[in-house]
Amino acid sequence: MAKAVALPVDFDADAVVVARALIGVTLLVHRVGGVIVETEAYDQRDPASHSHSGPTLRNAAMFGASGHAYVYRSYGIHWCLNFVCREPGHGAGVLIRAIEPVHGIDAMRERRGMDDLRLLCAGPGRLGQALGIKPAHNGKPLHAPPFDLRAATVAPTLAIGPRIGISKARDNPWRFGLAGSPYLSRRF
DNA sequence: CCTGTGATCAGCT
DNA sequence: GCTGATCACAGGC
């Protein structure tokens, strides 16, 4: 029997569970990227989530298959990357907020127009720019190029706290990070 | 350390 | 018409 293409995490789970499981996983886009060090969970019951009010043109990917990308434009300027999780029709995802730059650092510096390793991918907008995330990536599967996900090699120590930049459901501790990482968008 | 502002657009009221 | 899952830069303490 043919072995299924394995993603390193099970995306058919609650956004919070997936967000925790993604810390330490290596994310590459066209072989450029690094270790995920910060994520946030958003599900449909959550008033801070794009999916809260149901499907729209923008958030359609959140209501599609799990294990696919949801790319949205933030503040009219930045492209941000999410991983869709749970079953189709529910509308949940995990925002990838920061990675530790490891592979293709020169390419990321070029796209960002700056050198400082700590600021290359520290935040969803910066990460999107560094990885070359575009609308064309919206709805694409994470188990095939240009995406490449690789399992964590060690069990990370998690930092947990409230999400950043939202005004609703502020108290939900749905932001997860690699404790002590210098590549976070902000300290916990 | 902190606060304010401009860039720029989809979705909501 | 206003609000954001943001960032960079300017200015004040």
PDB file of N, CA and C (backbone and C1' of nucleotides) in Angstrom, chain A residues 53 56-58 73 75-77, chain B residues 6-13:
ATOM      1  N   SER A  53     -17.092  35.523  10.560  1.00  0.00           N
ATOM      2  CA  SER A  53     -18.366  35.897   9.935  1.00  0.00           C
ATOM      3  C   SER A  53     -18.697  35.076   8.706  1.00  0.00           C
ATOM      4  N   THR A  56     -15.857  34.568   2.708  1.00  0.00           N
ATOM      5  CA  THR A  56     -15.843  35.716   1.799  1.00  0.00           C
ATOM      6  C   THR A  56     -14.827  35.387   0.707  1.00  0.00           C
ATOM      7  N   LEU A  57     -14.702  36.289  -0.242  1.00  0.00           N
ATOM      8  CA  LEU A  57     -13.726  36.060  -1.302  1.00  0.00           C
ATOM      9  C   LEU A  57     -12.325  35.935  -0.705  1.00  0.00           C
ATOM     10  N   ARG A  58     -12.014  36.827   0.232  1.00  0.00           N
ATOM     11  CA  ARG A  58     -10.662  36.832   0.796  1.00  0.00           C
ATOM     12  C   ARG A  58     -10.352  35.567   1.565  1.00  0.00           C
ATOM     13  N   ARG A  73      -3.856  39.811   2.587  1.00  0.00           N
ATOM     14  CA  ARG A  73      -3.156  41.088   2.614  1.00  0.00           C
ATOM     15  C   ARG A  73      -3.519  41.820   3.900  1.00  0.00           C
ATOM     16  N   TYR A  75      -3.379  45.196   6.252  1.00  0.00           N
ATOM     17  CA  TYR A  75      -3.275  46.653   6.221  1.00  0.00           C
ATOM     18  C   TYR A  75      -2.977  47.179   4.829  1.00  0.00           C
ATOM     19  N   GLY A  76      -3.450  46.440   3.817  1.00  0.00           N
ATOM     20  CA  GLY A  76      -3.265  46.890   2.443  1.00  0.00           C
ATOM     21  C   GLY A  76      -1.848  46.805   1.936  1.00  0.00           C
ATOM     22  N   ILE A  77      -0.924  46.230   2.711  1.00  0.00           N
ATOM     23  CA  ILE A  77       0.497  46.306   2.391  1.00  0.00           C
ATOM     24  C   ILE A  77       1.200  44.958   2.432  1.00  0.00           C
TER      25      ILE A  77
ATOM     26  P    DG B   6      -0.442  60.933   8.903  1.00  0.00           P
ATOM     27  O5'  DG B   6       0.293  60.513   7.567  1.00  0.00           O
ATOM     28  C5'  DG B   6       1.719  60.558   7.491  1.00  0.00           C
ATOM     29  C4'  DG B   6       2.210  59.419   6.608  1.00  0.00           C
ATOM     30  C3'  DG B   6       1.225  59.014   5.499  1.00  0.00           C
ATOM     31  O3'  DG B   6       1.973  58.704   4.342  1.00  0.00           O
ATOM     32  C1'  DG B   6       1.670  57.137   6.869  1.00  0.00           C
ATOM     33  P    DA B   7       1.209  58.682   2.900  1.00  0.00           P
ATOM     34  O5'  DA B   7       1.334  57.144   2.498  1.00  0.00           O
ATOM     35  C5'  DA B   7       2.611  56.565   2.342  1.00  0.00           C
ATOM     36  C4'  DA B   7       2.463  55.064   2.324  1.00  0.00           C
ATOM     37  C3'  DA B   7       1.316  54.577   1.417  1.00  0.00           C
ATOM     38  O3'  DA B   7       1.815  53.707   0.433  1.00  0.00           O
ATOM     39  C1'  DA B   7       1.242  53.527   3.553  1.00  0.00           C
ATOM     40  P    DT B   8       1.061  53.616  -0.978  1.00  0.00           P
ATOM     41  O5'  DT B   8      -0.132  52.610  -0.654  1.00  0.00           O
ATOM     42  C5'  DT B   8       0.159  51.267  -0.303  1.00  0.00           C
ATOM     43  C4'  DT B   8      -1.149  50.555  -0.003  1.00  0.00           C
ATOM     44  C3'  DT B   8      -2.286  50.932  -0.962  1.00  0.00           C
ATOM     45  O3'  DT B   8      -2.969  49.761  -1.344  1.00  0.00           O
ATOM     46  C1'  DT B   8      -2.979  51.237   1.252  1.00  0.00           C
ATOM     47  P    DC B   9      -3.777  49.774  -2.741  1.00  0.00           P
ATOM     48  O5'  DC B   9      -4.964  48.760  -2.417  1.00  0.00           O
ATOM     49  C5'  DC B   9      -4.665  47.458  -1.909  1.00  0.00           C
ATOM     50  C4'  DC B   9      -5.811  46.992  -1.043  1.00  0.00           C
ATOM     51  C3'  DC B   9      -7.205  47.329  -1.601  1.00  0.00           C
ATOM     52  O3'  DC B   9      -8.041  46.229  -1.343  1.00  0.00           O
ATOM     53  C1'  DC B   9      -7.053  48.023   0.592  1.00  0.00           C
ATOM     54  P    DA B  10      -8.774  45.461  -2.500  1.00  0.00           P
ATOM     55  O5'  DA B  10      -9.460  44.259  -1.711  1.00  0.00           O
ATOM     56  C5'  DA B  10      -8.659  43.446  -0.868  1.00  0.00           C
ATOM     57  C4'  DA B  10      -9.505  42.924   0.267  1.00  0.00           C
ATOM     58  C3'  DA B  10     -10.957  42.648  -0.094  1.00  0.00           C
ATOM     59  O3'  DA B  10     -11.359  41.471   0.600  1.00  0.00           O
ATOM     60  C1'  DA B  10     -10.855  44.336   1.582  1.00  0.00           C
ATOM     61  P    DG B  11     -12.822  40.918   0.442  1.00  0.00           P
ATOM     62  O5'  DG B  11     -13.535  41.441   1.756  1.00  0.00           O
ATOM     63  C5'  DG B  11     -13.032  41.017   3.017  1.00  0.00           C
ATOM     64  C4'  DG B  11     -13.764  41.741   4.122  1.00  0.00           C
ATOM     65  C3'  DG B  11     -15.297  41.644   4.018  1.00  0.00           C
ATOM     66  O3'  DG B  11     -15.784  41.260   5.285  1.00  0.00           O
ATOM     67  C1'  DG B  11     -14.625  43.896   4.262  1.00  0.00           C
ATOM     68  P    DC B  12     -17.257  40.769   5.498  1.00  0.00           P
ATOM     69  O5'  DC B  12     -17.857  41.869   6.471  1.00  0.00           O
ATOM     70  C5'  DC B  12     -17.130  42.217   7.659  1.00  0.00           C
ATOM     71  C4'  DC B  12     -17.522  43.601   8.125  1.00  0.00           C
ATOM     72  C3'  DC B  12     -19.044  43.794   8.273  1.00  0.00           C
ATOM     73  O3'  DC B  12     -19.315  44.229   9.587  1.00  0.00           O
ATOM     74  C1'  DC B  12     -18.046  45.607   7.120  1.00  0.00           C
ATOM     75  P    DT B  13     -20.831  44.085  10.240  1.00  0.00           P
ATOM     76  O5'  DT B  13     -21.308  45.600  10.322  1.00  0.00           O
ATOM     77  C5'  DT B  13     -20.484  46.573  10.971  1.00  0.00           C
ATOM     78  C4'  DT B  13     -21.094  47.959  10.799  1.00  0.00           C
ATOM     79  C3'  DT B  13     -22.626  47.978  10.752  1.00  0.00           C
ATOM     80  O3'  DT B  13     -23.104  49.058  11.548  1.00  0.00           O
ATOM     81  C1'  DT B  13     -21.771  49.064   8.852  1.00  0.00           C
TER      82       DT B  13
END
